[in-house]
N, CA and C atoms as an extended XYZ file, in Angstrom:
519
Properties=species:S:1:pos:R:3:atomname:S:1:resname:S:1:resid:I:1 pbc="F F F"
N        -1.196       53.731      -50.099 N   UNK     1
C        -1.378       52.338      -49.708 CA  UNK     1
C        -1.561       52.272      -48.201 C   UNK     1
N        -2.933       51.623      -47.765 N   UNK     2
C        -2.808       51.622      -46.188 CA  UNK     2
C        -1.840       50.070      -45.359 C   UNK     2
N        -1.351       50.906      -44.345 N   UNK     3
C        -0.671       49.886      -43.767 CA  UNK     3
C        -1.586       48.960      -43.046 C   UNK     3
N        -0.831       47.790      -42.997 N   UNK     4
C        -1.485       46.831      -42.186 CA  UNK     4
C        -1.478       47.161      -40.479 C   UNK     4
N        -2.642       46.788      -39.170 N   UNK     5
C        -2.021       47.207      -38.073 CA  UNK     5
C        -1.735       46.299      -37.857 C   UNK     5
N        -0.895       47.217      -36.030 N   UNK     6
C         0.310       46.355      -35.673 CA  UNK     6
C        -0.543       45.192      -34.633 C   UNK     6
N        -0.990       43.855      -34.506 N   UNK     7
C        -1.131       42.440      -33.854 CA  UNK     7
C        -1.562       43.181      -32.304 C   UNK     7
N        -3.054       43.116      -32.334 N   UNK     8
C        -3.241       44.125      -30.533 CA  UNK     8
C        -3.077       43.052      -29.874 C   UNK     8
N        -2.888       41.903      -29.926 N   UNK     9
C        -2.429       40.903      -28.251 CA  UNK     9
C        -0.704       40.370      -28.515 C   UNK     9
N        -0.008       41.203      -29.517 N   UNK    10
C         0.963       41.171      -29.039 CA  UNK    10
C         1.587       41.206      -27.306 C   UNK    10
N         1.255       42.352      -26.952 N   UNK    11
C         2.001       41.789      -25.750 CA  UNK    11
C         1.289       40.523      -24.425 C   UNK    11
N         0.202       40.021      -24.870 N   UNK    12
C        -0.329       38.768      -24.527 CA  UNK    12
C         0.852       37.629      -25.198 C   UNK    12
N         0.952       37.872      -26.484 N   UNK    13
C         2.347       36.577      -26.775 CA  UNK    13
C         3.489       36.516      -25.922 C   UNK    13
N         4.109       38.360      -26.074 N   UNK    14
C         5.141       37.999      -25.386 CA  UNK    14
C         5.342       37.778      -23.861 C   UNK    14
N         4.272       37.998      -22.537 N   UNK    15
C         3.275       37.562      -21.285 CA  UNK    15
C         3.628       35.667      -21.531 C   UNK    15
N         2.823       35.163      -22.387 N   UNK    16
C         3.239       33.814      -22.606 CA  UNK    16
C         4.172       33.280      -23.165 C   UNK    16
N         5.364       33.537      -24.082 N   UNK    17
C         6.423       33.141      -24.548 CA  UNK    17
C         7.049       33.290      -22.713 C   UNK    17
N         6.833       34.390      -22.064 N   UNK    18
C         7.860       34.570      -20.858 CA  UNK    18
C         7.363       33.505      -19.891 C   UNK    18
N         5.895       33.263      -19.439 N   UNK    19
C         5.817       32.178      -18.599 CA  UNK    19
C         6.164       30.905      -19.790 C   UNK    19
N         6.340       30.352      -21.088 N   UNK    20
C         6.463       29.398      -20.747 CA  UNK    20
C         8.340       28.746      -20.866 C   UNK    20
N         8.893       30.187      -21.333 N   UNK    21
C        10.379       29.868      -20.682 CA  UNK    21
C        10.667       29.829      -19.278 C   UNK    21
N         9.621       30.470      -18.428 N   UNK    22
C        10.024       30.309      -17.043 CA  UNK    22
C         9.469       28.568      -16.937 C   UNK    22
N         9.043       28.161      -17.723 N   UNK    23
C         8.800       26.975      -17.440 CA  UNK    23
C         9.208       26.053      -17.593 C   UNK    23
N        10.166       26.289      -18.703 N   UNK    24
C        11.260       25.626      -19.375 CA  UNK    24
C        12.148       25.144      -17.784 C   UNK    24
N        12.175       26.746      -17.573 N   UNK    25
C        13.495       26.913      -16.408 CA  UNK    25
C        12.980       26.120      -15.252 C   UNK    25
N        12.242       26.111      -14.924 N   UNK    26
C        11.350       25.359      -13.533 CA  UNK    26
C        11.886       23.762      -13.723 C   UNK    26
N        11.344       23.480      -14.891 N   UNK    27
C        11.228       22.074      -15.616 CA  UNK    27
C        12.584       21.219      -15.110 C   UNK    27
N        13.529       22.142      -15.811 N   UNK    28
C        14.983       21.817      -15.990 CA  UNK    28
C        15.531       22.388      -13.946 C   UNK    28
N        14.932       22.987      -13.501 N   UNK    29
C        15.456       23.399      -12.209 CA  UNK    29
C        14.566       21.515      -11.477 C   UNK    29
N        13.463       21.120      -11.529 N   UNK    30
C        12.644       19.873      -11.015 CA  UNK    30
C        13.827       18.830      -11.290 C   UNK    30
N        13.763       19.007      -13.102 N   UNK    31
C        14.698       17.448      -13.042 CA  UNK    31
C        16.450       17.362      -12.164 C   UNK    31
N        16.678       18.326      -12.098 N   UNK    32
C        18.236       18.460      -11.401 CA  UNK    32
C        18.023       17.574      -10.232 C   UNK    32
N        16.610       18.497       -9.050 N   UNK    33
C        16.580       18.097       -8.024 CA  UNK    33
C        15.880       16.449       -8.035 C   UNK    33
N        15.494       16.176       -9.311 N   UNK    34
C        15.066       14.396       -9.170 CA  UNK    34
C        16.061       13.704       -9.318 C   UNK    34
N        17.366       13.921      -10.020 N   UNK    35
C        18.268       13.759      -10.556 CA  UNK    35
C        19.032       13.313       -8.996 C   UNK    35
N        19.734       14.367       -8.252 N   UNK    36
C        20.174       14.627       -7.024 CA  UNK    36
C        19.481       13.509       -5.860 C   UNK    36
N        18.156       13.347       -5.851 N   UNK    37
C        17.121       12.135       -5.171 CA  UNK    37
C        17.534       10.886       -5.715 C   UNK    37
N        18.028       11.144       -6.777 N   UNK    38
C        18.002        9.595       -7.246 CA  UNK    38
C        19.419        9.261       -6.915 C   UNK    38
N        20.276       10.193       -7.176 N   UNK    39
C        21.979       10.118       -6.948 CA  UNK    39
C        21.796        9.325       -5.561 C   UNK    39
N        21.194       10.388       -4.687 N   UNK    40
C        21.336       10.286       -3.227 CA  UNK    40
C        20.968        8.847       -2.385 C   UNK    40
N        19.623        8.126       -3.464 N   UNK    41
C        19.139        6.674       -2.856 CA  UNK    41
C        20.100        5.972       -3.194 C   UNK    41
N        20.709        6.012       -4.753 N   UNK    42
C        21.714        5.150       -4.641 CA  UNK    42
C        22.704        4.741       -3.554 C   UNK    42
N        23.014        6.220       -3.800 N   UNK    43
C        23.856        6.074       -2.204 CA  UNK    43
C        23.466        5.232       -1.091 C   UNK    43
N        22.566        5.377       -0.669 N   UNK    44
C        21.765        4.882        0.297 CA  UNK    44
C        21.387        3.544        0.376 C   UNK    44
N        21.303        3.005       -0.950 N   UNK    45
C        20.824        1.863       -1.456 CA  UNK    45
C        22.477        1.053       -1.233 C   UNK    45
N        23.369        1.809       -1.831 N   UNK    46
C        24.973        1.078       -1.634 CA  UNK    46
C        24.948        1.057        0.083 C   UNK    46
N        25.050        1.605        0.525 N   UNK    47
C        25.473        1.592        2.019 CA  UNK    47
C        24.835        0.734        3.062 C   UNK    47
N        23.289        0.439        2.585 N   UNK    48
C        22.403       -0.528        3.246 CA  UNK    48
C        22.875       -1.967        2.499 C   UNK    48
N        23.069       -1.650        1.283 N   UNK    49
C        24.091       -3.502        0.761 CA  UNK    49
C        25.203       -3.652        1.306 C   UNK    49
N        25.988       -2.773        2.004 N   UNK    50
C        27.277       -2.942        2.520 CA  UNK    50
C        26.793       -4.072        4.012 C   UNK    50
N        25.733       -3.181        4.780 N   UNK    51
C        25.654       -3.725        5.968 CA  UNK    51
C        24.810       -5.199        5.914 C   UNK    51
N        24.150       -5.099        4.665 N   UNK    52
C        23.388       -6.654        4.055 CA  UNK    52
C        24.590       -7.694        4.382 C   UNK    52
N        25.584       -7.072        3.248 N   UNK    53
C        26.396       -8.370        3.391 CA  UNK    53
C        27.805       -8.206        4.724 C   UNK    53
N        27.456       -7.065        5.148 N   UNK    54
C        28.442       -7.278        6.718 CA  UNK    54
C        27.432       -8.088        7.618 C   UNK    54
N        26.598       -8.193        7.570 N   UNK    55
C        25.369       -8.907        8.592 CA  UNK    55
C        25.160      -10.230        7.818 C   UNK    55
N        25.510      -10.664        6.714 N   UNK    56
C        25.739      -12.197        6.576 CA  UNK    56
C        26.920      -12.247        6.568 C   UNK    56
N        27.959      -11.980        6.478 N   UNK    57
C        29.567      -12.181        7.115 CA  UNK    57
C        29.334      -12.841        8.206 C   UNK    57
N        28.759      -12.046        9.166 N   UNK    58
C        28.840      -12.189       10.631 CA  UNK    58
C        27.668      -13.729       10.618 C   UNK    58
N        26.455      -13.746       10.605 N   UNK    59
C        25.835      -15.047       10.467 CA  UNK    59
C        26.481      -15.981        9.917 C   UNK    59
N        27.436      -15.981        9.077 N   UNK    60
C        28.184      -17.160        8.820 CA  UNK    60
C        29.258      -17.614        9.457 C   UNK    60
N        29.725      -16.018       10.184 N   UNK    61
C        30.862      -16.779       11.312 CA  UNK    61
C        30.130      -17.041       12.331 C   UNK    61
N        28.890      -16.614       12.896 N   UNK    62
C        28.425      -17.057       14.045 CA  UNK    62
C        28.250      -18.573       13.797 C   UNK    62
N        27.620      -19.165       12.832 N   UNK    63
C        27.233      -20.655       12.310 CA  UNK    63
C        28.513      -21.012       12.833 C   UNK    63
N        29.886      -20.783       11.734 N   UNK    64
C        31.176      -21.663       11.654 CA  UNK    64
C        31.041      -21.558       13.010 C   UNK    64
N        31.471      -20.524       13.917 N   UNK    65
C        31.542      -21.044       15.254 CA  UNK    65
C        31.186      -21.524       16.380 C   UNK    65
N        29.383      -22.090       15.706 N   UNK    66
C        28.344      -22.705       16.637 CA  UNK    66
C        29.093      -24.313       16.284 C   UNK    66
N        29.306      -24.541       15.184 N   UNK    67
C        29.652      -25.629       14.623 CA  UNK    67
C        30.720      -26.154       15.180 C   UNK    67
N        31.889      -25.232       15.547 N   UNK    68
C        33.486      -25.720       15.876 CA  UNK    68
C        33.033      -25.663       17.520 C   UNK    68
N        32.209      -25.095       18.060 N   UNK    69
C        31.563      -25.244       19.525 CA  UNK    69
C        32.501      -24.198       20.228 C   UNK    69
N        32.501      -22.928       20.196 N   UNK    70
C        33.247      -21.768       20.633 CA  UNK    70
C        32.321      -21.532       22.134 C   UNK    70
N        33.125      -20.844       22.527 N   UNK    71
C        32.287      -20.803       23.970 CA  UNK    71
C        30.997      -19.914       24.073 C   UNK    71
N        29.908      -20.296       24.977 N   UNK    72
C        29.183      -19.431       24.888 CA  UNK    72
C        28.867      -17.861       25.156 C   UNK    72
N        30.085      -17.621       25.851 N   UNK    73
C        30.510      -16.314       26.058 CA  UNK    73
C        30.623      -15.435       24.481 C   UNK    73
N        31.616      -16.061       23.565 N   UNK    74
C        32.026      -15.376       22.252 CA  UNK    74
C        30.356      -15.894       21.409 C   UNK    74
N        29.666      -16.712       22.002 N   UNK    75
C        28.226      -16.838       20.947 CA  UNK    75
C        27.302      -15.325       21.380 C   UNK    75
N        27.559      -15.330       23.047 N   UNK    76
C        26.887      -14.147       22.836 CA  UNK    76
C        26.791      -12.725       22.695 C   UNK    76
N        28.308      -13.209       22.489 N   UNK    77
C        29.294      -11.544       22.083 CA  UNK    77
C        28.837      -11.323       20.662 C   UNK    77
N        28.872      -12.462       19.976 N   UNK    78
C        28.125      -12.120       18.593 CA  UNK    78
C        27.351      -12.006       17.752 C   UNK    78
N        25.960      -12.606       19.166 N   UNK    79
C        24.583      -12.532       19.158 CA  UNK    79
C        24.366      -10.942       18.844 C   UNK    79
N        25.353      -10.531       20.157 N   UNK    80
C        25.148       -8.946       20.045 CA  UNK    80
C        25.339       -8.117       19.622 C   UNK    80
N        26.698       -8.149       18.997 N   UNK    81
C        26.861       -7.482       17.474 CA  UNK    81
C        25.892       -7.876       16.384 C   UNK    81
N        25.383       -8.989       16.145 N   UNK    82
C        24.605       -9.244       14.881 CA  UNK    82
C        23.128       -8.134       14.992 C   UNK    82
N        22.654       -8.139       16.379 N   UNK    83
C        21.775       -6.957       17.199 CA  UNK    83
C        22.056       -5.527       16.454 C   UNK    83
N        23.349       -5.251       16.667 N   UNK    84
C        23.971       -3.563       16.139 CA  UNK    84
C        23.590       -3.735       14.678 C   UNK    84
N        24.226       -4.901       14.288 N   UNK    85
C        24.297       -4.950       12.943 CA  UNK    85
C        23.110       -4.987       12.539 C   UNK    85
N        21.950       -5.593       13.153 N   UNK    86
C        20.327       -5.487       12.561 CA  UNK    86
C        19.843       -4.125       12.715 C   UNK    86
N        20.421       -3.416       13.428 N   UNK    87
C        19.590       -2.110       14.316 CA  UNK    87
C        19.914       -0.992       13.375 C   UNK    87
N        21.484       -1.429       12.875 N   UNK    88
C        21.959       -0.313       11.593 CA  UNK    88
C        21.433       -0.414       10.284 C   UNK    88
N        20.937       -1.817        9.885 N   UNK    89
C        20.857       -2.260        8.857 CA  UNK    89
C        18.970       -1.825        8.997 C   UNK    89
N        18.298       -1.667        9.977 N   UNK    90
C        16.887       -0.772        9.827 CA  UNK    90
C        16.980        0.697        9.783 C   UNK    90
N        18.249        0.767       10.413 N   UNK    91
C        19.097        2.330       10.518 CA  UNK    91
C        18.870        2.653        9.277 C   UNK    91
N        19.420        2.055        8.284 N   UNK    92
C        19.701        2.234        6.529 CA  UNK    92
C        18.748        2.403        5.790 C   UNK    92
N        17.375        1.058        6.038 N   UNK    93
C        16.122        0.872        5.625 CA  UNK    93
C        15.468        2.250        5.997 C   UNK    93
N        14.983        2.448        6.583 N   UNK    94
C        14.797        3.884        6.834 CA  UNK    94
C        15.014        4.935        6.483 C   UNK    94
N        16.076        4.807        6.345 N   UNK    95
C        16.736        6.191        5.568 CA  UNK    95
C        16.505        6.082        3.778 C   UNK    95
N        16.609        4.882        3.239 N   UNK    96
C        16.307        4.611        2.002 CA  UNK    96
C        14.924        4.630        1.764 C   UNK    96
N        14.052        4.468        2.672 N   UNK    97
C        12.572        4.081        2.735 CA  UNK    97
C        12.096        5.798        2.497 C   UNK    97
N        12.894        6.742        3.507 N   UNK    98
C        12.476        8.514        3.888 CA  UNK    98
C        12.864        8.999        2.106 C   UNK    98
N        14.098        8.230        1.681 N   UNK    99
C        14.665        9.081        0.596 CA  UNK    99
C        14.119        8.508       -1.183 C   UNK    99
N        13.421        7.510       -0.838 N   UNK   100
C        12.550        7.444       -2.040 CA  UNK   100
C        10.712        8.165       -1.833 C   UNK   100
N        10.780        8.203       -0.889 N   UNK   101
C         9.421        9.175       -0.641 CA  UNK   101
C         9.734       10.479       -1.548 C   UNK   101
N        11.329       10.696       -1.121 N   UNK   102
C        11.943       12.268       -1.430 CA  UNK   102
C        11.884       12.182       -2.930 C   UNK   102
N        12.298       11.329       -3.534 N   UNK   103
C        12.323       10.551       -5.418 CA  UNK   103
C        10.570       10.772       -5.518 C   UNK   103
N         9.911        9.938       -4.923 N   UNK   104
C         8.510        9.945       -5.362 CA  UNK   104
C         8.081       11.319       -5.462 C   UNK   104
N         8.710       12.319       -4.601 N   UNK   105
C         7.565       14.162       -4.692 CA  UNK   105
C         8.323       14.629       -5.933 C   UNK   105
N         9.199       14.427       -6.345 N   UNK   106
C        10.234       14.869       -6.948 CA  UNK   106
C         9.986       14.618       -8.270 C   UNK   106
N         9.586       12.978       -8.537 N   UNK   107
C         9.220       12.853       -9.485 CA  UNK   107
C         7.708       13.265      -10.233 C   UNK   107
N         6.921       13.574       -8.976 N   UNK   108
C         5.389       13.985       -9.122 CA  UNK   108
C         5.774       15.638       -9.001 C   UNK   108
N         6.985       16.315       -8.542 N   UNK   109
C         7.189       17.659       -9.266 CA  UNK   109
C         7.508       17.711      -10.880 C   UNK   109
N         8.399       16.933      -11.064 N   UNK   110
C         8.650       17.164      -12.502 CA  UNK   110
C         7.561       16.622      -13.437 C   UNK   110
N         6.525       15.733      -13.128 N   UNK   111
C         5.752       15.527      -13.736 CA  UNK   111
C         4.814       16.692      -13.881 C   UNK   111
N         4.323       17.622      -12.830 N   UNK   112
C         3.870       18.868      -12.721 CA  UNK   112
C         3.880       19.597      -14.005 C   UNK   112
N         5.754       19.826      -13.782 N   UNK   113
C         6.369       20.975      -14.433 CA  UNK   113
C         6.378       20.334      -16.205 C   UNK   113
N         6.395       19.645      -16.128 N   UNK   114
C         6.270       18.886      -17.625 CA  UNK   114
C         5.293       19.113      -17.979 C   UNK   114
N         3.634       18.776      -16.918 N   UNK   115
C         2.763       18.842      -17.943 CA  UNK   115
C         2.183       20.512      -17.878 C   UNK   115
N         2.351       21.434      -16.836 N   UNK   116
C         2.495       22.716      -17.011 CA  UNK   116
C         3.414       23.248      -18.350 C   UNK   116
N         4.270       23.336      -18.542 N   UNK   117
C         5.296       23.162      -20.071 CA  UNK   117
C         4.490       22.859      -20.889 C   UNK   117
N         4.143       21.838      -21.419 N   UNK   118
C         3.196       22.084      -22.257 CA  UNK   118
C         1.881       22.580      -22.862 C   UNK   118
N         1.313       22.737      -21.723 N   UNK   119
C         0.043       23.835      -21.248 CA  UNK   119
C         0.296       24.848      -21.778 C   UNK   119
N         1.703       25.627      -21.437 N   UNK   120
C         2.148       27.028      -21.547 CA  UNK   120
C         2.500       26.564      -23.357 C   UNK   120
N         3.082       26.320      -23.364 N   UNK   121
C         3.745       25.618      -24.942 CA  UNK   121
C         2.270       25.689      -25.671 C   UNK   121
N         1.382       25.111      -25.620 N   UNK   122
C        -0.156       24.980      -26.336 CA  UNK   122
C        -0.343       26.333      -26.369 C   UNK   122
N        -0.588       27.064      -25.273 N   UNK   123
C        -1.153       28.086      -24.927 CA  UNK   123
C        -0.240       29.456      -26.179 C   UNK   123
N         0.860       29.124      -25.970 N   UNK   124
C         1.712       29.660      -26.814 CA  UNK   124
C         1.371       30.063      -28.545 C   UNK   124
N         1.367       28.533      -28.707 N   UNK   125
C         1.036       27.898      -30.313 CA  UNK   125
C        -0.379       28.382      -30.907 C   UNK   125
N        -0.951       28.631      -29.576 N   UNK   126
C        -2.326       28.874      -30.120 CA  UNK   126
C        -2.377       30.695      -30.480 C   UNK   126
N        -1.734       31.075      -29.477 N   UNK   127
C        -1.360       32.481      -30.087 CA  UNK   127
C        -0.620       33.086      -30.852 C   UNK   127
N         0.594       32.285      -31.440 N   UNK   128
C         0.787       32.315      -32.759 CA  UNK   128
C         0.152       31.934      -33.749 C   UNK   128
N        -0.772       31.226      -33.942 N   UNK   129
C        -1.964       30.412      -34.871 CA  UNK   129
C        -2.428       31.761      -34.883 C   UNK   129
N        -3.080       32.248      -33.925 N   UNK   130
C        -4.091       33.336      -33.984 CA  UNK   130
C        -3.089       34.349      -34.993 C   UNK   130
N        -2.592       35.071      -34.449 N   UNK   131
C        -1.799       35.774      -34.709 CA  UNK   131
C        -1.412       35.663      -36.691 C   UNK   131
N        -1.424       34.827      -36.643 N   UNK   132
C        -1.203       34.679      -38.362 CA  UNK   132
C        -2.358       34.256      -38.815 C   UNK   132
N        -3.506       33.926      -38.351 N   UNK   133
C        -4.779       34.349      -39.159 CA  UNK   133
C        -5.304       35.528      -38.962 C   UNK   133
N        -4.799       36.352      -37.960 N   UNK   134
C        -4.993       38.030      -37.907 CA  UNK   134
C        -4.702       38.548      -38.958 C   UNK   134
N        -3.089       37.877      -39.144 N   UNK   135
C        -2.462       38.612      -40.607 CA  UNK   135
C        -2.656       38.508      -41.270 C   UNK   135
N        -3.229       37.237      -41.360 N   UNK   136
C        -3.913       37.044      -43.130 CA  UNK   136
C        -4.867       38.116      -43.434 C   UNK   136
N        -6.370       38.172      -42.093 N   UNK   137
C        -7.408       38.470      -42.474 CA  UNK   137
C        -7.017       40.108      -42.354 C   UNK   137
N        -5.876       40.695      -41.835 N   UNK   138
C        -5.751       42.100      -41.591 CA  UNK   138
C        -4.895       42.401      -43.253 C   UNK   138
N        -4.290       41.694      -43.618 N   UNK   139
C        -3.822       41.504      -45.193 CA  UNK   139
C        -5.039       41.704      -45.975 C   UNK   139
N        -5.671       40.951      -45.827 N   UNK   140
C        -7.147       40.778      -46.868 CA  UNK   140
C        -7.876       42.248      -46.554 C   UNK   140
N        -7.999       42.485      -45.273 N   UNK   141
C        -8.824       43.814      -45.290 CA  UNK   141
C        -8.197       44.829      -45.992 C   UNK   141
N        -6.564       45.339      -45.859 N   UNK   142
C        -6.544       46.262      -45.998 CA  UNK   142
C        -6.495       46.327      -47.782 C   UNK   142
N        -6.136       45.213      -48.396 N   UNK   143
C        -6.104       44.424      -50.298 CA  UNK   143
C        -7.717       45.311      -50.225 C   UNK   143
N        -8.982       44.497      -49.778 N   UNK   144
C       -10.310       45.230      -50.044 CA  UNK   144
C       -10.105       46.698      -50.355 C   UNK   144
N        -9.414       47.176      -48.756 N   UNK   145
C        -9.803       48.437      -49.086 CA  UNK   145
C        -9.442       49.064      -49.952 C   UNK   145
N        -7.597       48.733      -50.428 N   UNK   146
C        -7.317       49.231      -51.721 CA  UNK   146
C        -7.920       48.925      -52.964 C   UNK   146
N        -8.603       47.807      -53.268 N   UNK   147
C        -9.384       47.515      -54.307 CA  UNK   147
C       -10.382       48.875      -54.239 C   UNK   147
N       -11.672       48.885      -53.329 N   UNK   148
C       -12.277       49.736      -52.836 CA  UNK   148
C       -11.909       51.288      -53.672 C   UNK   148
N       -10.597       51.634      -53.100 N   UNK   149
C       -10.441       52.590      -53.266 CA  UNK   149
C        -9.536       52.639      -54.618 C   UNK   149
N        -9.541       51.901      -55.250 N   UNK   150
C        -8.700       52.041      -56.698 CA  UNK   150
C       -10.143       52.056      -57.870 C   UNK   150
N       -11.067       51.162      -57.115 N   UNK   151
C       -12.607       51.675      -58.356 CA  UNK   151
C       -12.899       53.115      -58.170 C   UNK   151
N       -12.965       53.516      -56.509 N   UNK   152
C       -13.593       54.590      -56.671 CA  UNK   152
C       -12.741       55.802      -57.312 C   UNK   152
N       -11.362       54.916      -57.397 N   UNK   153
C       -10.346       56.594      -58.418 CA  UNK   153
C       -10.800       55.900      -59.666 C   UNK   153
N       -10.881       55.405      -59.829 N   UNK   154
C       -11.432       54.942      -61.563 CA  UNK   154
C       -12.849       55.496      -61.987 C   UNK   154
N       -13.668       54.789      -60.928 N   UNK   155
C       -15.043       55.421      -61.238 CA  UNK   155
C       -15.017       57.046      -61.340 C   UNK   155
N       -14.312       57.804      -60.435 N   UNK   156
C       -13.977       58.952      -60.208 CA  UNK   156
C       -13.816       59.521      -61.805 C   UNK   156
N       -12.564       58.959      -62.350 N   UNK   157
C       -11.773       59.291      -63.562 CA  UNK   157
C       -12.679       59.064      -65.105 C   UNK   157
N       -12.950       57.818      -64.731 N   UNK   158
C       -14.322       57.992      -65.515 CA  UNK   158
C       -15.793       58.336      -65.795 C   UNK   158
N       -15.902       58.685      -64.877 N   UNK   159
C       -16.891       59.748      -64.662 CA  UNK   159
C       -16.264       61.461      -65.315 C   UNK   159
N       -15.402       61.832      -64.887 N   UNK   160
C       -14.342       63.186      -65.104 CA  UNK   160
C       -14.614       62.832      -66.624 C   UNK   160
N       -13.628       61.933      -67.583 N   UNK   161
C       -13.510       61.776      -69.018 CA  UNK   161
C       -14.777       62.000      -69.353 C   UNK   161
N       -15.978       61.108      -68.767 N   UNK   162
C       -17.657       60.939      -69.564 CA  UNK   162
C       -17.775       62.485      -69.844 C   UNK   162
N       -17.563       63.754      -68.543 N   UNK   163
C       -17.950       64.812      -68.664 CA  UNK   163
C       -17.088       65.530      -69.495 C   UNK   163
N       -15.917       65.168      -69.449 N   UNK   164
C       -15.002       65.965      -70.467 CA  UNK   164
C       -15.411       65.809      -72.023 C   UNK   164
N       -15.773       64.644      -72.371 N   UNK   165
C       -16.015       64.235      -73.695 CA  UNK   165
C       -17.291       64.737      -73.947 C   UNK   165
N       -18.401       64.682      -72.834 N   UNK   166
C       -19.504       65.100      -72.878 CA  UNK   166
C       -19.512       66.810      -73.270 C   UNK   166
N       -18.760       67.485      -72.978 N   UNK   167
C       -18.555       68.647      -72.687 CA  UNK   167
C       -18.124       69.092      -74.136 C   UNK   167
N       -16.603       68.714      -74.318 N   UNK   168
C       -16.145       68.069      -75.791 CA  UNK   168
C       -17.189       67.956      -76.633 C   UNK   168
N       -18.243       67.017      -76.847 N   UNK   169
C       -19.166       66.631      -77.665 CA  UNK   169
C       -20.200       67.811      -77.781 C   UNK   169
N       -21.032       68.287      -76.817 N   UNK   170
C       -21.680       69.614      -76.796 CA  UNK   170
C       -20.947       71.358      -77.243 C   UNK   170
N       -19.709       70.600      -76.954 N   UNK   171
C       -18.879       72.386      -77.491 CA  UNK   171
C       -18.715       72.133      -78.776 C   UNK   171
N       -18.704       70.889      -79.384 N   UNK   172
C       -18.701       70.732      -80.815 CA  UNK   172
C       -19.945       71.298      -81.579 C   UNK   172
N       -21.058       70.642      -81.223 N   UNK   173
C       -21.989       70.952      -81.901 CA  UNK   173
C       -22.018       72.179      -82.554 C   UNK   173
């Protein structure tokens, strides 16, 4: 019985099974660091609402105390803090403004690595597809050949008997 052979782009599968677990790994290494971007704006996003509402604190005591008529000395003591307080509060904007840029690459990495992943994943599928219509058709060849070669022991054998009987039949006479 002939054996079937052994799949020649085997090691082409296992070449792509390996890039597309490294891709897996990439994938899952992207989302951590989008993950971490996003942690981080929050942050950022809390700390610029802190100074939102420390900078209307202060506008509302500046009002109450335009209102009760405080001197203009303490109006412009707190003209000038409200100044710090604007200067920190673009301080913040900024920094939230730099760290969703950082979210936006982050998220256009993992989008990358996602649609690379599946590329590799296709690329994959398609060589297992192959791969098992190899086997079929390397199944089917080698079935032929044993067919093939089971007439020609038959034809063989009967041919042998025709002459034996033939032989048989003439030694009779």
């Amino acid at each position: 019985m002939a054996e079937p052979q052994k799949y020649p782009l085997e090691q082409v599968i296992s070449i792509k099974q390996k890039r597309f677990d490294q891709a897996v790994k990439t994938l899952e290494i992207k989302k951590e660091i989008l993950e971490k971007a996003y942690e981080r704006l929050y942050d950022l996003n809390e700390e610029k609402t802190k100074v939102q509402e420390h900078k209307k604190s202060k506008l509302t005591q500046l009002r109450e105390g335009l209102d009760q008529g405080i001197s203009t000395d303490k109006i412009q003591q707190m003209k000038f803090y409200l100044k710090t307080v604007e200067e920190k509060l673009l301080e913040h904007q900024k920094k939230v403004d730099a760290q969703q840029k950082v979210v936006d690459q982050a998220q256009t990495e993992v989008d990358k690595a996602t649609d690379d992943l599946f590329q590799k994943k296709k690329d994959l599928e398609k060589m297992e597809i192959h791969k098992k219509e190899w086997n079929k058709e390397e199944a089917y060849l080698v079935e032929r050949k044993e067919e093939v070669e089971h007439d020609e022991q038959g034809s063989a054998t009967h041919e042998r008997v025709k002459r034996e009987r033939k032989k048989q039949k003439d030694g009779s006479k």
